[in-house]
Coordinates of C-alpha atoms in Angstrom, one line a residue:
V1 CA 0.2 0.2 -0.3
A2 CA 1.8 3.4 -0.8
Y3 CA 1.8 5.9 1.7
P4 CA -0.4 8.9 1.7
S5 CA -2.6 7.6 -0.6
N6 CA -3.5 4.1 0.3
Q7 CA -2.8 2.3 -3.4
V8 CA -2.0 -0.7 -3.0
I9 CA 0.7 -1.1 -5.7
A10 CA 2.1 -4.8 -5.0
K11 CA 0.3 -8.1 -4.9
L12 CA 1.5 -11.7 -3.7
N13 CA -0.3 -15.0 -4.1
S14 CA 1.9 -18.2 -2.2
R15 CA 2.2 -21.6 -2.6
W16 CA 3.9 -24.7 -1.8
H17 CA 4.6 -27.6 -4.7
T18 CA 6.5 -30.7 -3.3
L19 CA 9.2 -29.1 -1.2
L20 CA 9.3 -26.0 -3.9
Y21 CA 7.6 -22.6 -3.2
E22 CA 6.3 -20.4 -6.0
A23 CA 4.4 -17.2 -5.8
T24 CA 2.7 -15.0 -8.3
I25 CA 3.6 -11.4 -8.1
S26 CA 1.5 -8.3 -9.4
I27 CA 3.0 -4.8 -9.5
F28 CA 0.9 -2.0 -10.2
D29 CA 2.9 -0.2 -13.1
S30 CA 2.2 4.3 -12.8
Q31 CA 2.9 4.9 -16.2
S32 CA 1.5 2.5 -17.6
N33 CA -1.6 2.3 -15.4
Q34 CA -1.7 -1.3 -15.6
W35 CA -0.8 -4.5 -13.5
I36 CA 1.8 -6.5 -14.8
D37 CA 2.0 -10.1 -13.7
G38 CA 5.4 -12.1 -12.7
R39 CA 6.3 -15.0 -10.7
I40 CA 9.1 -15.7 -8.3
R41 CA 9.9 -19.4 -7.6
K42 CA 12.7 -21.5 -5.2
H43 CA 14.8 -24.1 -6.8
L44 CA 16.1 -27.2 -4.6
T45 CA 19.6 -26.5 -3.3
F46 CA 21.4 -27.9 -0.7
F47 CA 23.5 -25.3 0.4
G48 CA 21.8 -21.4 0.4
D49 CA 18.6 -20.9 -1.3
K50 CA 18.1 -19.9 -5.6
Y51 CA 15.1 -17.9 -6.5
T52 CA 14.0 -16.8 -9.9
I53 CA 11.9 -14.3 -10.8
E54 CA 10.0 -12.9 -13.9
W55 CA 8.7 -9.9 -14.5
N56 CA 7.2 -7.7 -17.3
G57 CA 10.0 -9.8 -19.8
K58 CA 12.9 -9.7 -17.0
S59 CA 14.8 -13.4 -16.1
M60 CA 16.6 -12.0 -12.9
V61 CA 18.3 -15.2 -10.5
M62 CA 18.2 -13.9 -6.3
E63 CA 20.7 -16.1 -5.3
T64 CA 22.0 -16.5 -1.7
K65 CA 25.2 -18.7 -0.7
F66 CA 26.1 -20.6 2.4
P67 CA 26.9 -19.6 4.7
S68 CA 26.7 -15.9 3.4
F69 CA 24.3 -13.7 5.1
T70 CA 24.4 -11.7 1.8
T71 CA 21.6 -12.6 -1.0
E72 CA 22.4 -11.1 -4.8
F73 CA 19.9 -10.2 -7.4
R74 CA 21.2 -10.9 -10.7
D75 CA 20.0 -10.5 -14.1
Q76 CA 19.5 -14.1 -15.6
N77 CA 21.0 -13.5 -19.1
Q78 CA 24.0 -10.8 -18.2
G79 CA 24.8 -12.4 -14.7
N80 CA 25.2 -8.7 -14.0
I81 CA 23.8 -7.3 -10.0
L82 CA 21.0 -6.2 -10.0
A83 CA 20.5 -5.0 -6.0
K84 CA 21.5 -7.1 -2.4
F85 CA 20.7 -7.4 0.7
R86 CA 22.3 -8.3 3.7
M87 CA 21.2 -9.3 7.0
L88 CA 22.6 -7.1 9.5
W89 CA 24.1 -9.3 12.4
I90 CA 21.8 -7.9 15.0
S91 CA 19.1 -10.0 13.1
L92 CA 20.6 -12.6 15.6
I93 CA 19.5 -11.7 18.7
W94 CA 16.4 -9.7 17.8
S95 CA 14.2 -9.4 14.5
N96 CA 15.6 -9.6 11.3
K97 CA 17.4 -6.3 10.2
Y98 CA 18.4 -5.8 6.4
D99 CA 20.5 -3.2 4.3
L100 CA 18.9 -3.5 0.7
E101 CA 20.8 -1.6 -2.2
I102 CA 19.5 -1.2 -5.3
F103 CA 22.0 -0.7 -8.8
S104 CA 19.6 -1.2 -11.5
K105 CA 16.2 0.6 -12.5
E106 CA 15.3 -1.8 -14.8
V107 CA 12.7 -3.6 -12.5
P108 CA 11.1 -1.5 -10.0
E109 CA 12.2 -1.1 -5.7
T110 CA 8.9 -3.4 -5.3
I111 CA 10.2 -6.6 -6.7
Y112 CA 13.3 -6.3 -4.7
I113 CA 11.3 -5.3 -1.3
M114 CA 8.5 -8.4 -2.3
A115 CA 11.5 -11.2 -3.2
L116 CA 13.2 -10.2 0.4
A117 CA 9.8 -11.0 2.2
V118 CA 9.4 -14.0 0.4
K119 CA 13.0 -15.4 1.6
D120 CA 12.7 -14.0 5.2
H121 CA 8.7 -15.5 5.7
N122 CA 10.4 -19.1 3.7
D123 CA 13.5 -19.1 6.1
S124 CA 11.7 -18.0 9.7
Q125 CA 9.6 -21.6 8.6
A126 CA 12.6 -23.1 7.8
K127 CA 13.3 -22.3 11.4
K128 CA 10.6 -23.5 13.1
S129 CA 10.8 -27.0 14.4
S130 CA 6.9 -27.3 15.1
G131 CA 5.9 -28.1 11.9
S132 CA 4.4 -25.8 11.8
T133 CA 2.4 -25.2 8.4
R134 CA 2.0 -21.8 8.1
T135 CA 2.6 -20.1 4.9
L136 CA 3.2 -16.9 3.4
K137 CA -0.8 -16.4 1.7
K138 CA -0.8 -13.1 0.8
L139 CA 1.2 -10.2 0.9
K140 CA 0.7 -6.3 0.2
I141 CA 3.5 -4.1 -0.6
A142 CA 3.7 -0.4 0.3

């Protein structure tokens, strides 16, 4: 939801398929005044995390290599870094906090924020040993 207008500018609906996460995203493009759909998919990896994000003809990879606290967004075709975020060390004892750096304006910053929220949520669910089936079903970004 955008401030101060309270206009919804992004939507996310997610689900799990046999250990793999997939979400559909929809970002409001203010220039065309239209919603543009895309998706986020998690890949099966043994160490670290890897997601593919597709939106408006653009394909990028969000990857965290074990044991790094830094996650990079790379253009899937060219390999250049579009953005990165780093979990701050204080997150080890308090709630998770991140430092996000964006190097390219090829996609809206909302996509990076949504992807960060997806990864944070999935990581927190993986850490729970209670066997909770709670999942992030809907997310709206300001």
